[in-house]
PDB file of C-alpha atoms and ligand atoms in Angstrom:
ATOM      1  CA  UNK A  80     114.255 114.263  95.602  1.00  0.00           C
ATOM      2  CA  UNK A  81     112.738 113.682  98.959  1.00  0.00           C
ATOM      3  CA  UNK A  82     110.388 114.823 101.269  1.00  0.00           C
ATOM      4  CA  UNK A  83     110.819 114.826 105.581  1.00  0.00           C
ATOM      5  CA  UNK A  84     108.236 113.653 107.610  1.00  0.00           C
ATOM      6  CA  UNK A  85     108.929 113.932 111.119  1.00  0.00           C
ATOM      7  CA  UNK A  86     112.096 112.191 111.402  1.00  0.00           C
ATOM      8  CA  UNK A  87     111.619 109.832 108.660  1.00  0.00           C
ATOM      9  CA  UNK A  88     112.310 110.593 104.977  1.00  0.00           C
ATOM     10  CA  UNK A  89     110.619 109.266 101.753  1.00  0.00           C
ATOM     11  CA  UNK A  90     112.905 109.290  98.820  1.00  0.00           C
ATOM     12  CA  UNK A  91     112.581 108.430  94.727  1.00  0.00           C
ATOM     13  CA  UNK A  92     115.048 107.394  92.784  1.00  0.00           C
ATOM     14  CA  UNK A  93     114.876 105.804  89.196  1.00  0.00           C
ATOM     15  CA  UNK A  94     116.374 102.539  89.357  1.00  0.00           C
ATOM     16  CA  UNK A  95     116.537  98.763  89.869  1.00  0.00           C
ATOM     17  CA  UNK A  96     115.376  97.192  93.314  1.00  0.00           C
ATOM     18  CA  UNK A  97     117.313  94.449  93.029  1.00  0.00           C
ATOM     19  CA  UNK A  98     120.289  96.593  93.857  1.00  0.00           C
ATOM     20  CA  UNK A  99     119.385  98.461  96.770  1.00  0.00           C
ATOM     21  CA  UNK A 100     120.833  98.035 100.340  1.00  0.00           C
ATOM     22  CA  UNK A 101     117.562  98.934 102.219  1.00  0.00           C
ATOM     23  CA  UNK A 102     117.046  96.637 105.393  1.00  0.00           C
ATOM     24  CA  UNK A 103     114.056  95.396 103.053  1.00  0.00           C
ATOM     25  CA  UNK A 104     112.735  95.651  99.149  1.00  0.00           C
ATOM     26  CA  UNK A 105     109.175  95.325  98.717  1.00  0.00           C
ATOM     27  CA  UNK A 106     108.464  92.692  96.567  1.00  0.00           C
ATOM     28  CA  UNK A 107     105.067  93.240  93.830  1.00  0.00           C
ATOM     29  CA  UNK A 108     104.117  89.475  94.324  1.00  0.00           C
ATOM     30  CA  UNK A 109     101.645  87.496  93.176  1.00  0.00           C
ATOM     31  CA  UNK A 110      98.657  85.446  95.237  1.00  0.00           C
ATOM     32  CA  UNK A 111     100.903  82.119  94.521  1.00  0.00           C
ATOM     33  CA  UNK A 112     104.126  83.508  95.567  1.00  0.00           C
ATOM     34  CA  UNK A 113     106.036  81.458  93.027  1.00  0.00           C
ATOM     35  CA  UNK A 114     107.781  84.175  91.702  1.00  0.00           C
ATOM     36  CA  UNK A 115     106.269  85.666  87.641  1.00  0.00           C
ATOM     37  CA  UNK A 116     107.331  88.317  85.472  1.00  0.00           C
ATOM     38  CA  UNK A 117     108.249  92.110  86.339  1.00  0.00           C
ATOM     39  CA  UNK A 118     110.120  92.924  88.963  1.00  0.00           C
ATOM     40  CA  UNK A 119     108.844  89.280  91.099  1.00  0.00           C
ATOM     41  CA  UNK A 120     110.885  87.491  88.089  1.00  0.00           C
ATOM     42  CA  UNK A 121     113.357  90.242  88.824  1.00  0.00           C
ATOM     43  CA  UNK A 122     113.805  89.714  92.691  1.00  0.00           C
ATOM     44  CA  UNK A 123     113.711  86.154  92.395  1.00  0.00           C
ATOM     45  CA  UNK A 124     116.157  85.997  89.519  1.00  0.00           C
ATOM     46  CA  UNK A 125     119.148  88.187  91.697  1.00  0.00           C
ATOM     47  CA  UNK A 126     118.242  87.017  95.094  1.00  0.00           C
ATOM     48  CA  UNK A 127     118.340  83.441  93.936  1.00  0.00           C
ATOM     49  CA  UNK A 128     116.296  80.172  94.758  1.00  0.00           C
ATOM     50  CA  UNK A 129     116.779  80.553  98.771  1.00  0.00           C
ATOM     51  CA  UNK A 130     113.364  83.629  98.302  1.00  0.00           C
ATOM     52  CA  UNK A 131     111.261  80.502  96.657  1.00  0.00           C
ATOM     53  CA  UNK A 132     111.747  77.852  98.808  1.00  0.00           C
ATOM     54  CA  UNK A 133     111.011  80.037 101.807  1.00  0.00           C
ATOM     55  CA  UNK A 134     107.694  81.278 100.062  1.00  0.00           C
ATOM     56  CA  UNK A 135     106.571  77.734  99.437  1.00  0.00           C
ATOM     57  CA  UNK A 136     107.264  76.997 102.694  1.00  0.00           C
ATOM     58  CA  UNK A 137     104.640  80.196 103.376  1.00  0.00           C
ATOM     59  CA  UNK A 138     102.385  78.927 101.149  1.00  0.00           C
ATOM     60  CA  UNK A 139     102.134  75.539 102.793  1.00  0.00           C
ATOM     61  CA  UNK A 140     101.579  77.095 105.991  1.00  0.00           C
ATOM     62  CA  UNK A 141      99.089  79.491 105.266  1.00  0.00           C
ATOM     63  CA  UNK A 142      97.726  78.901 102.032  1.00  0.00           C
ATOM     64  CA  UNK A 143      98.036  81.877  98.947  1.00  0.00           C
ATOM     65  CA  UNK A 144      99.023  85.537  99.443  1.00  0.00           C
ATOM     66  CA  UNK A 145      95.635  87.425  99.817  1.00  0.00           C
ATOM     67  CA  UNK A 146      95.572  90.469  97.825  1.00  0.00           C
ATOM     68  CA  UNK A 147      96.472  93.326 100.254  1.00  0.00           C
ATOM     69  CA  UNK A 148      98.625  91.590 102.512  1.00  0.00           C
ATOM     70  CA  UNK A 149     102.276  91.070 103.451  1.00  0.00           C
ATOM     71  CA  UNK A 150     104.877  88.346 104.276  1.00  0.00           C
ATOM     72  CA  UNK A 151     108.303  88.658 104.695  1.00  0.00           C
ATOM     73  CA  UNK A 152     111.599  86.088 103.977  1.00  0.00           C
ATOM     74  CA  UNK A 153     115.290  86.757 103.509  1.00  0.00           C
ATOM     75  CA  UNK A 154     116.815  88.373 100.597  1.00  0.00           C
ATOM     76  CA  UNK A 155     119.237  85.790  99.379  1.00  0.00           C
ATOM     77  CA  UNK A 156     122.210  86.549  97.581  1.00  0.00           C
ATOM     78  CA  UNK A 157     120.878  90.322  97.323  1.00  0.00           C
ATOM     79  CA  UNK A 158     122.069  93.109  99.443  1.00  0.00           C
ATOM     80  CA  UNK A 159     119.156  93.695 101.438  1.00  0.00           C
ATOM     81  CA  UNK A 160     118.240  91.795 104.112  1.00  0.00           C
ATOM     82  CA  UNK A 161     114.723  90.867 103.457  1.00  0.00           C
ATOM     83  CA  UNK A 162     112.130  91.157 100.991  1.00  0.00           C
ATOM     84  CA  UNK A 163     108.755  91.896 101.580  1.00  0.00           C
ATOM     85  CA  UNK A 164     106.157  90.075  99.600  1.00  0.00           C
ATOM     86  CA  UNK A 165     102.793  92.075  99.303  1.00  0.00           C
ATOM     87  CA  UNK A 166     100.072  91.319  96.290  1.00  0.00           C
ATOM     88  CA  UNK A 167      98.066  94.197  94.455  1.00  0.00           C
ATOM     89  CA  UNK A 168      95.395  94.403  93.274  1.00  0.00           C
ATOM     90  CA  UNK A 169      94.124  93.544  89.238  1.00  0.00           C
ATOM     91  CA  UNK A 170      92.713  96.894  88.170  1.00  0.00           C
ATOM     92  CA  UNK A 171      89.557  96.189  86.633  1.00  0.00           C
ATOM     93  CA  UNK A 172      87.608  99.786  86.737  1.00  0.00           C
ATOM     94  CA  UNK A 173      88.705 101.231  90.078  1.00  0.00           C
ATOM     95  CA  UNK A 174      85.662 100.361  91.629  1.00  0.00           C
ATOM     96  CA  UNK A 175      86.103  97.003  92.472  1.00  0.00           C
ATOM     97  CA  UNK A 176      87.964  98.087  96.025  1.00  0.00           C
ATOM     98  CA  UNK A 177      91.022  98.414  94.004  1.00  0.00           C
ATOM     99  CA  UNK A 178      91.859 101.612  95.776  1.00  0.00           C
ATOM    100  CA  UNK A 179      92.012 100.400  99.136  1.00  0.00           C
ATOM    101  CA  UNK A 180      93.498  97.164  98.682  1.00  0.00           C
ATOM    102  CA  UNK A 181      96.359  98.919  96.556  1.00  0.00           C
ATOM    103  CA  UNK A 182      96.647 101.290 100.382  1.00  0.00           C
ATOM    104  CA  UNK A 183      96.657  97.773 102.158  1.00  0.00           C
ATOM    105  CA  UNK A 184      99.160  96.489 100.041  1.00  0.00           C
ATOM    106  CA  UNK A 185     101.765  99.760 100.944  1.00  0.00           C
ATOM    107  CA  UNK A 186     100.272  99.618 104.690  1.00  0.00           C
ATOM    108  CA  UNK A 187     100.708  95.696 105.519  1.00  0.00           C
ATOM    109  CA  UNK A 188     104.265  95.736 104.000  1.00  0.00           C
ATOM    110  CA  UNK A 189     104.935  98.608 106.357  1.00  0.00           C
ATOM    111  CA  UNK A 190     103.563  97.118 109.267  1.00  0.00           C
ATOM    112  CA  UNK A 191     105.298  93.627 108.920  1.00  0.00           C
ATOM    113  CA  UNK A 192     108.911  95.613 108.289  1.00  0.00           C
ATOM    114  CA  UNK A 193     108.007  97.685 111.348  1.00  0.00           C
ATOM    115  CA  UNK A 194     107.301  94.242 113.279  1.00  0.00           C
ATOM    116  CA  UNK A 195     110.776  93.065 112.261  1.00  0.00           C
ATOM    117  CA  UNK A 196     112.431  96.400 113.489  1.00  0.00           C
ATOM    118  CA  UNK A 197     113.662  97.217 110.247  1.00  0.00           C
ATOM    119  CA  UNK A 198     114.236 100.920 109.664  1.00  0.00           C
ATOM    120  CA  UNK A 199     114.503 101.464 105.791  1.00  0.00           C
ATOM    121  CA  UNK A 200     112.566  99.811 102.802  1.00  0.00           C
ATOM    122  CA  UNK A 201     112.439 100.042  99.322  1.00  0.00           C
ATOM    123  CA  UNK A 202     109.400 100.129  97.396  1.00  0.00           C
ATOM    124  CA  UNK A 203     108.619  99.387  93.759  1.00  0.00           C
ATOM    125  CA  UNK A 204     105.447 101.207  91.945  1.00  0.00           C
ATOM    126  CA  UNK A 205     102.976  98.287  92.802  1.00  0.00           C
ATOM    127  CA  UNK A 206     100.340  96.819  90.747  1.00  0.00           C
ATOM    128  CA  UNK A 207     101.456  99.140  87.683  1.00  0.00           C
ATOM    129  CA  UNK A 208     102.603  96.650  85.293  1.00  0.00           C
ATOM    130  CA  UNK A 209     101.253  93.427  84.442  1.00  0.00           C
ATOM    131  CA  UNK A 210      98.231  94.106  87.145  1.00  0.00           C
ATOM    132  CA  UNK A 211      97.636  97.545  84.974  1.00  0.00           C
ATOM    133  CA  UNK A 212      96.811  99.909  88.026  1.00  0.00           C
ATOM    134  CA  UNK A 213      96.843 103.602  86.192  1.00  0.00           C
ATOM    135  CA  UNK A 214     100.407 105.148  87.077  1.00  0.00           C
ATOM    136  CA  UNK A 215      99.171 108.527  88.387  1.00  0.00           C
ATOM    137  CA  UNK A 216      96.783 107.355  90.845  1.00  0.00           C
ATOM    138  CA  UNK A 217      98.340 104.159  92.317  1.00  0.00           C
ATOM    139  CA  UNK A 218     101.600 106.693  92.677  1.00  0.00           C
ATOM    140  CA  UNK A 219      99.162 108.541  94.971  1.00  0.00           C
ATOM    141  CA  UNK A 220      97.453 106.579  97.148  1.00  0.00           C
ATOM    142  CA  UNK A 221     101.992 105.045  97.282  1.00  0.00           C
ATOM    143  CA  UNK A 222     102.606 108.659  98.789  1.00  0.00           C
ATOM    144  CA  UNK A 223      99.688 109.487 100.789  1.00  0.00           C
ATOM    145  CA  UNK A 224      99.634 105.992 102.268  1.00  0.00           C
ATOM    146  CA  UNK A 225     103.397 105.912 103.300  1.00  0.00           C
ATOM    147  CA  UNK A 226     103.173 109.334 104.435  1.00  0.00           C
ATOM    148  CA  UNK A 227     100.276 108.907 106.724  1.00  0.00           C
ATOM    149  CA  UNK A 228     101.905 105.445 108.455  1.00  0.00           C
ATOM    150  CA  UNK A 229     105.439 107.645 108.636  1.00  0.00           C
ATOM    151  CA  UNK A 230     103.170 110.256 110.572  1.00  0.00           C
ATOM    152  CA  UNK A 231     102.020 107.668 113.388  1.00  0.00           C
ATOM    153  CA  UNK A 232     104.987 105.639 113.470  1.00  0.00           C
ATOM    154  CA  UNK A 233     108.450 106.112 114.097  1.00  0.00           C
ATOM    155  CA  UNK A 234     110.303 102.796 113.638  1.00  0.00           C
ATOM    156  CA  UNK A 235     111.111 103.622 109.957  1.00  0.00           C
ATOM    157  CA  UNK A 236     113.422 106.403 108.716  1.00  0.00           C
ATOM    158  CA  UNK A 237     113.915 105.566 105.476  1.00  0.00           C
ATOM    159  CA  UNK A 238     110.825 104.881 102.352  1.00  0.00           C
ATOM    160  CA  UNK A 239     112.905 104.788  98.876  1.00  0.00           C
ATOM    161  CA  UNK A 240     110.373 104.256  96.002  1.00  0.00           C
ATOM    162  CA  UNK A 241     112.633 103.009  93.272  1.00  0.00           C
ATOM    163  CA  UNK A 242     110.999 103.635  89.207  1.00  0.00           C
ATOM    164  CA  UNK A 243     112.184 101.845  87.203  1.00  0.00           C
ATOM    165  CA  UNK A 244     110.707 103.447  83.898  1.00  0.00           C
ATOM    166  CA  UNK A 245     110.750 107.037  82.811  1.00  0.00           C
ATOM    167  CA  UNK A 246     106.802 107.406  83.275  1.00  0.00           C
ATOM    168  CA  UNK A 247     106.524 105.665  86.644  1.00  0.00           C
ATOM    169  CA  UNK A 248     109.595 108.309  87.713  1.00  0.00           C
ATOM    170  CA  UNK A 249     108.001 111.680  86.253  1.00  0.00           C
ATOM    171  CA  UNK A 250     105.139 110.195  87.784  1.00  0.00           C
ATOM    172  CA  UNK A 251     106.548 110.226  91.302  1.00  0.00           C
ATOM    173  CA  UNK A 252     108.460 113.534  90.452  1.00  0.00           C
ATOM    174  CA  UNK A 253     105.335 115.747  89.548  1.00  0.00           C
ATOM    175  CA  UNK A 254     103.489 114.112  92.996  1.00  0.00           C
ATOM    176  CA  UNK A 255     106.559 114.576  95.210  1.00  0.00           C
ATOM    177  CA  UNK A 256     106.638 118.299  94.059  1.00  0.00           C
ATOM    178  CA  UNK A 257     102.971 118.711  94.994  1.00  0.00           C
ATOM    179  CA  UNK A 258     103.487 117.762  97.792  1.00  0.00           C
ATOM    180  CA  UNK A 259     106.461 119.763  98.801  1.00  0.00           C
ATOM    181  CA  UNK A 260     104.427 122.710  98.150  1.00  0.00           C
ATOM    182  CA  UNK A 261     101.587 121.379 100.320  1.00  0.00           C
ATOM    183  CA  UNK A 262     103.983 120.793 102.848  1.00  0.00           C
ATOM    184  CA  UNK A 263     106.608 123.596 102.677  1.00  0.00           C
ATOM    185  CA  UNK A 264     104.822 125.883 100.969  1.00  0.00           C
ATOM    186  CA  UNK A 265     107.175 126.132  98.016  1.00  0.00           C
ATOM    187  CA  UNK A 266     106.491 127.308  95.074  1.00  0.00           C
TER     188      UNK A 266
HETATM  189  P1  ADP B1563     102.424  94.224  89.074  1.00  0.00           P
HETATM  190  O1  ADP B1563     102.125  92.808  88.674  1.00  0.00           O
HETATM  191  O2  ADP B1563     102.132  94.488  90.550  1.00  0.00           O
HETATM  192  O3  ADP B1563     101.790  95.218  88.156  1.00  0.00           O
HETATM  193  P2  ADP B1563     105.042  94.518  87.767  1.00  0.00           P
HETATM  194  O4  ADP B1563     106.301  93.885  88.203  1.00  0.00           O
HETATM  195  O5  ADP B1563     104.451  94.074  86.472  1.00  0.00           O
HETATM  196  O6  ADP B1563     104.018  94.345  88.998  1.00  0.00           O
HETATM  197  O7  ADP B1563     105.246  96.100  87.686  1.00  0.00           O
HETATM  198  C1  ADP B1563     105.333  96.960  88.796  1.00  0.00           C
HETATM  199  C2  ADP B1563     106.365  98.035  88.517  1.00  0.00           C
HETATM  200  O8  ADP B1563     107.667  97.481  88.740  1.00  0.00           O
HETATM  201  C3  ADP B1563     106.389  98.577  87.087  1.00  0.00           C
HETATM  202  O9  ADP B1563     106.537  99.994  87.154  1.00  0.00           O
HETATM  203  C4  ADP B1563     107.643  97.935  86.484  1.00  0.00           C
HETATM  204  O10 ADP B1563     108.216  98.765  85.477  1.00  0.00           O
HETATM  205  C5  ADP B1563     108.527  97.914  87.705  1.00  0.00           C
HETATM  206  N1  ADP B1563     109.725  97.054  87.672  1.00  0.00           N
HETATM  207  C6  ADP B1563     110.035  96.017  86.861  1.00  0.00           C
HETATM  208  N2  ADP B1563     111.259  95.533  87.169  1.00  0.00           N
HETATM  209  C7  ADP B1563     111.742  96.295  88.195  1.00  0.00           C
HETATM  210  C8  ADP B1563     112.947  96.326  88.951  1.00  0.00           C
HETATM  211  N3  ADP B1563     113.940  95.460  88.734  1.00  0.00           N
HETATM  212  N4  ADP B1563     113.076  97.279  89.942  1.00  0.00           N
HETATM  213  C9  ADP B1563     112.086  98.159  90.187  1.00  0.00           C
HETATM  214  N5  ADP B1563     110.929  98.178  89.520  1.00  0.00           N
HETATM  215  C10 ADP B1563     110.752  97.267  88.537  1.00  0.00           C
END
């Protein structure tokens, strides 16, 4: 399923990010960057231990990942060519900012692909697991947060969210079919 916007395209598939050939894969990272559970034990696990030393090297630089932002290193032994690292928010009771730092999250890790002239990035469903971000409305602010960078900038053609569970997909589904009918007026 996908949707057009402009000349860019945002597509879902169910699947493992590990495994797609995307420029970039977004990486659902923690504050310390030294790797955890989910799909940052997953990415870390295929790419291999080139993606840690590189974030340390981060770390000692700048100090920890704020929540919201974005850094980027190479993908390792993976066939994209970088990953993204970007940290979501906890979800305590959505209104502790969560909202908006889940949009910076999506937003910086555009931006800092855009920066590197990369043209196609893969996305998992941030903050949804272990961080516990409700799946229907963090898969919102995903779409209307990708959509509305795709609108203002051009350097990206490609957004691929990639589910990698059965509710985070139908998720993404019923929203993407929303907004097809917002958009192109189908039924
Ligand atoms: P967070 O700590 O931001 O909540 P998690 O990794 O716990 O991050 O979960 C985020 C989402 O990533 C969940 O929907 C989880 O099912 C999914 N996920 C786990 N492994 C992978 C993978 N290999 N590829 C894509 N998504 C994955």
């Amino acid at each position: 399923m996908r949707l057009q916007i402009n000349k860019s395209a945002i597509h879902i598939i169910q699947g493992d990010i590990t495994q797609q050939n995307t420029d970039a894969i977004v990486n659902a990272a923690n504050s310390s960057l030294m790797g955890g559970g989910g799909v940052d034990g997953a990415i870390h696990r295929t790419g291999g231990p080139s993606i840690l030393a590189e974030c340390k090297e981060i770390v000692k630089k700048q100090g920890r990942l704020p929540t919201g932002e974005a850094v980027i290193t190479t993908a390792g032994n993976m066939a994209s060519k970088y990953v993204i690292h970007t940290v979501g928010p906890v979800y305590k009771d959505g209104k502790s900012n969560e909202p908006q730092l889940l949009a910076n999250a999506y937003r910086n890790s555009l931006t800092v692909a855009a920066e590197k002239k990369l043209e196609t990035l893969s996305f998992p469903a941030i903050s949804t697991g272990i961080y516990g971000y409700p799946v229907d409305d963090a898969t919102e602010i995903a779409f209307r947060t990708v959509i509305d960078f795709l609108r203002e900038h051009t350097q990206i053609i490609l957004v691929r969210f990639v589910l990698f569970d059965d509710r985070t997909f139908s998720s993404y589904q019923q929203a993407l079919t929303r907004l097809r009918a917002q958009i192109y007026g189908e039924e």
